[in-house]
mmCIF file with all atom_site columns, C-alpha atoms in Angstrom:
data_model
loop_
_atom_site.group_PDB
_atom_site.id
_atom_site.type_symbol
_atom_site.label_atom_id
_atom_site.label_alt_id
_atom_site.label_comp_id
_atom_site.label_asym_id
_atom_site.label_entity_id
_atom_site.label_seq_id
_atom_site.pdbx_PDB_ins_code
_atom_site.Cartn_x
_atom_site.Cartn_y
_atom_site.Cartn_z
_atom_site.occupancy
_atom_site.B_iso_or_equiv
_atom_site.pdbx_formal_charge
_atom_site.auth_seq_id
_atom_site.auth_comp_id
_atom_site.auth_asym_id
_atom_site.auth_atom_id
_atom_site.pdbx_PDB_model_num
ATOM 1  C CA . UNK A 1 1  ? 120.612 15.553  34.439 1.00 56.00 ? 183 UNK A CA 1
ATOM 2  C CA . UNK A 1 2  ? 119.251 12.536  32.334 1.00 66.00 ? 184 UNK A CA 1
ATOM 3  C CA . UNK A 1 3  ? 115.345 11.628  31.362 1.00 68.00 ? 185 UNK A CA 1
ATOM 4  C CA . UNK A 1 4  ? 115.187 7.743   32.247 1.00 84.00 ? 186 UNK A CA 1
ATOM 5  C CA . UNK A 1 5  ? 111.618 7.298   30.586 1.00 88.00 ? 187 UNK A CA 1
ATOM 6  C CA . UNK A 1 6  ? 113.257 3.419   30.110 1.00 93.00 ? 188 UNK A CA 1
ATOM 7  C CA . UNK A 1 7  ? 113.124 2.640   33.680 1.00 95.00 ? 189 UNK A CA 1
ATOM 8  C CA . UNK A 1 8  ? 109.105 3.905   34.372 1.00 95.00 ? 190 UNK A CA 1
ATOM 9  C CA . UNK A 1 9  ? 108.492 2.148   31.056 1.00 94.00 ? 191 UNK A CA 1
ATOM 10 C CA . UNK A 1 10 ? 110.089 -1.691  32.187 1.00 96.00 ? 192 UNK A CA 1
ATOM 11 C CA . UNK A 1 11 ? 108.886 -1.117  35.704 1.00 96.00 ? 193 UNK A CA 1
ATOM 12 C CA . UNK A 1 12 ? 105.326 -0.183  34.304 1.00 96.00 ? 194 UNK A CA 1
ATOM 13 C CA . UNK A 1 13 ? 105.480 -3.258  31.219 1.00 95.00 ? 195 UNK A CA 1
ATOM 14 C CA . UNK A 1 14 ? 106.698 -6.058  34.683 1.00 97.00 ? 196 UNK A CA 1
ATOM 15 C CA . UNK A 1 15 ? 103.961 -4.903  37.019 1.00 97.00 ? 197 UNK A CA 1
ATOM 16 C CA . UNK A 1 16 ? 106.044 -3.183  39.221 1.00 98.00 ? 198 UNK A CA 1
ATOM 17 C CA . UNK A 1 17 ? 105.441 -0.352  41.908 1.00 98.00 ? 199 UNK A CA 1
ATOM 18 C CA . UNK A 1 18 ? 108.005 2.064   42.283 1.00 97.00 ? 200 UNK A CA 1
ATOM 19 C CA . UNK A 1 19 ? 108.458 0.852   46.211 1.00 98.00 ? 201 UNK A CA 1
ATOM 20 C CA . UNK A 1 20 ? 109.045 -3.351  44.771 1.00 98.00 ? 202 UNK A CA 1
ATOM 21 C CA . UNK A 1 21 ? 111.623 -1.919  42.161 1.00 98.00 ? 203 UNK A CA 1
ATOM 22 C CA . UNK A 1 22 ? 113.444 0.115   45.059 1.00 98.00 ? 204 UNK A CA 1
ATOM 23 C CA . UNK A 1 23 ? 113.286 -2.553  47.661 1.00 98.00 ? 205 UNK A CA 1
ATOM 24 C CA . UNK A 1 24 ? 114.744 -4.768  44.981 1.00 97.00 ? 206 UNK A CA 1
ATOM 25 C CA . UNK A 1 25 ? 117.450 -2.038  44.462 1.00 97.00 ? 207 UNK A CA 1
ATOM 26 C CA . UNK A 1 26 ? 117.630 -1.952  48.131 1.00 97.00 ? 208 UNK A CA 1
ATOM 27 C CA . UNK A 1 27 ? 117.279 1.844   48.180 1.00 98.00 ? 209 UNK A CA 1
ATOM 28 C CA . UNK A 1 28 ? 113.579 3.874   49.520 1.00 98.00 ? 210 UNK A CA 1
ATOM 29 C CA . UNK A 1 29 ? 111.022 4.906   47.294 1.00 98.00 ? 211 UNK A CA 1
ATOM 30 C CA . UNK A 1 30 ? 111.838 8.299   46.949 1.00 98.00 ? 212 UNK A CA 1
ATOM 31 C CA . UNK A 1 31 ? 115.291 7.865   46.189 1.00 97.00 ? 213 UNK A CA 1
ATOM 32 C CA . UNK A 1 32 ? 113.728 5.727   42.964 1.00 97.00 ? 214 UNK A CA 1
ATOM 33 C CA . UNK A 1 33 ? 111.471 8.075   42.068 1.00 96.00 ? 215 UNK A CA 1
ATOM 34 C CA . UNK A 1 34 ? 114.037 10.848  41.683 1.00 96.00 ? 216 UNK A CA 1
ATOM 35 C CA . UNK A 1 35 ? 116.109 7.978   39.297 1.00 95.00 ? 217 UNK A CA 1
ATOM 36 C CA . UNK A 1 36 ? 113.021 7.945   37.156 1.00 93.00 ? 218 UNK A CA 1
ATOM 37 C CA . UNK A 1 37 ? 112.230 11.219  37.055 1.00 93.00 ? 219 UNK A CA 1
ATOM 38 C CA . UNK A 1 38 ? 115.780 12.380  36.281 1.00 91.00 ? 220 UNK A CA 1
ATOM 39 C CA . UNK A 1 39 ? 116.203 14.288  39.142 1.00 93.00 ? 221 UNK A CA 1
ATOM 40 C CA . UNK A 1 40 ? 119.357 12.247  39.697 1.00 93.00 ? 222 UNK A CA 1
ATOM 41 C CA . UNK A 1 41 ? 121.759 10.069  37.872 1.00 93.00 ? 223 UNK A CA 1
ATOM 42 C CA . UNK A 1 42 ? 121.086 6.309   38.141 1.00 95.00 ? 224 UNK A CA 1
ATOM 43 C CA . UNK A 1 43 ? 124.602 5.121   39.302 1.00 96.00 ? 225 UNK A CA 1
ATOM 44 C CA . UNK A 1 44 ? 126.214 2.111   37.748 1.00 96.00 ? 226 UNK A CA 1
ATOM 45 C CA . UNK A 1 45 ? 125.719 -0.660  40.218 1.00 97.00 ? 227 UNK A CA 1
ATOM 46 C CA . UNK A 1 46 ? 121.889 -0.039  39.866 1.00 97.00 ? 228 UNK A CA 1
ATOM 47 C CA . UNK A 1 47 ? 121.795 0.694   36.442 1.00 96.00 ? 229 UNK A CA 1
ATOM 48 C CA . UNK A 1 48 ? 123.404 -2.957  36.015 1.00 96.00 ? 230 UNK A CA 1
ATOM 49 C CA . UNK A 1 49 ? 120.657 -4.588  38.556 1.00 97.00 ? 231 UNK A CA 1
ATOM 50 C CA . UNK A 1 50 ? 117.740 -2.751  36.671 1.00 97.00 ? 232 UNK A CA 1
ATOM 51 C CA . UNK A 1 51 ? 119.836 -4.585  33.288 1.00 96.00 ? 233 UNK A CA 1
ATOM 52 C CA . UNK A 1 52 ? 119.801 -7.812  35.375 1.00 96.00 ? 234 UNK A CA 1
ATOM 53 C CA . UNK A 1 53 ? 116.222 -7.681  36.648 1.00 96.00 ? 235 UNK A CA 1
ATOM 54 C CA . UNK A 1 54 ? 114.358 -6.805  33.026 1.00 95.00 ? 236 UNK A CA 1
ATOM 55 C CA . UNK A 1 55 ? 116.621 -9.214  31.394 1.00 94.00 ? 237 UNK A CA 1
ATOM 56 C CA . UNK A 1 56 ? 117.904 -6.085  28.544 1.00 94.00 ? 238 UNK A CA 1
ATOM 57 C CA . UNK A 1 57 ? 121.184 -3.983  28.225 1.00 93.00 ? 239 UNK A CA 1
ATOM 58 C CA . UNK A 1 58 ? 121.929 -1.289  30.298 1.00 93.00 ? 240 UNK A CA 1
ATOM 59 C CA . UNK A 1 59 ? 122.351 0.559   26.243 1.00 92.00 ? 241 UNK A CA 1
ATOM 60 C CA . UNK A 1 60 ? 118.676 -0.099  26.046 1.00 93.00 ? 242 UNK A CA 1
ATOM 61 C CA . UNK A 1 61 ? 117.908 1.635   29.369 1.00 93.00 ? 243 UNK A CA 1
ATOM 62 C CA . UNK A 1 62 ? 120.344 4.451   28.470 1.00 90.00 ? 244 UNK A CA 1
ATOM 63 C CA . UNK A 1 63 ? 118.236 5.117   24.916 1.00 88.00 ? 245 UNK A CA 1
ATOM 64 C CA . UNK A 1 64 ? 121.721 3.664   23.254 1.00 89.00 ? 246 UNK A CA 1
ATOM 65 C CA . UNK A 1 65 ? 119.753 1.071   21.370 1.00 86.00 ? 247 UNK A CA 1
ATOM 66 C CA . UNK A 1 66 ? 116.071 0.217   20.785 1.00 83.00 ? 248 UNK A CA 1
ATOM 67 C CA . UNK A 1 67 ? 116.864 -3.606  20.866 1.00 74.00 ? 249 UNK A CA 1
ATOM 68 C CA . UNK A 1 68 ? 115.293 -4.345  24.393 1.00 72.00 ? 250 UNK A CA 1
ATOM 69 C CA . UNK A 1 69 ? 115.916 -7.949  23.995 1.00 69.00 ? 251 UNK A CA 1
ATOM 70 C CA . UNK A 1 70 ? 119.919 -7.765  23.851 1.00 59.00 ? 252 UNK A CA 1
ATOM 71 C CA . UNK A 1 71 ? 121.001 -8.773  26.872 1.00 55.00 ? 253 UNK A CA 1
ATOM 72 C CA . UNK A 1 72 ? 124.641 -7.631  27.951 1.00 51.00 ? 254 UNK A CA 1
ATOM 73 C CA . UNK A 1 73 ? 126.910 -10.683 27.472 1.00 56.00 ? 255 UNK A CA 1
ATOM 74 C CA . UNK A 1 74 ? 127.951 -11.694 30.306 1.00 54.00 ? 256 UNK A CA 1
ATOM 75 C CA . UNK A 1 75 ? 132.121 -11.561 30.878 1.00 46.00 ? 257 UNK A CA 1
ATOM 76 C CA . UNK A 1 76 ? 133.104 -13.300 34.063 1.00 52.00 ? 258 UNK A CA 1
ATOM 77 C CA . UNK A 1 77 ? 134.245 -16.362 33.668 1.00 45.00 ? 259 UNK A CA 1
ATOM 78 C CA . UNK A 1 78 ? 132.998 -19.098 35.431 1.00 43.00 ? 260 UNK A CA 1
#
């Protein structure tokens, strides 16, 4: 399983608790804990919600880039 170090760092940087983030994601705190610790892989839909919450990219959360200020481009047409 992957270790998602950055979701913990982002959560702490935003002064949020695991319980608060879990509520935003509509999951339980123990479930969120398992994602943060890398016991479970984060489902794509939750990964996208986390990127939106922290205004960053999924690539940053996944460790594919070190540029935290580069949010994903919204491909939806209005």
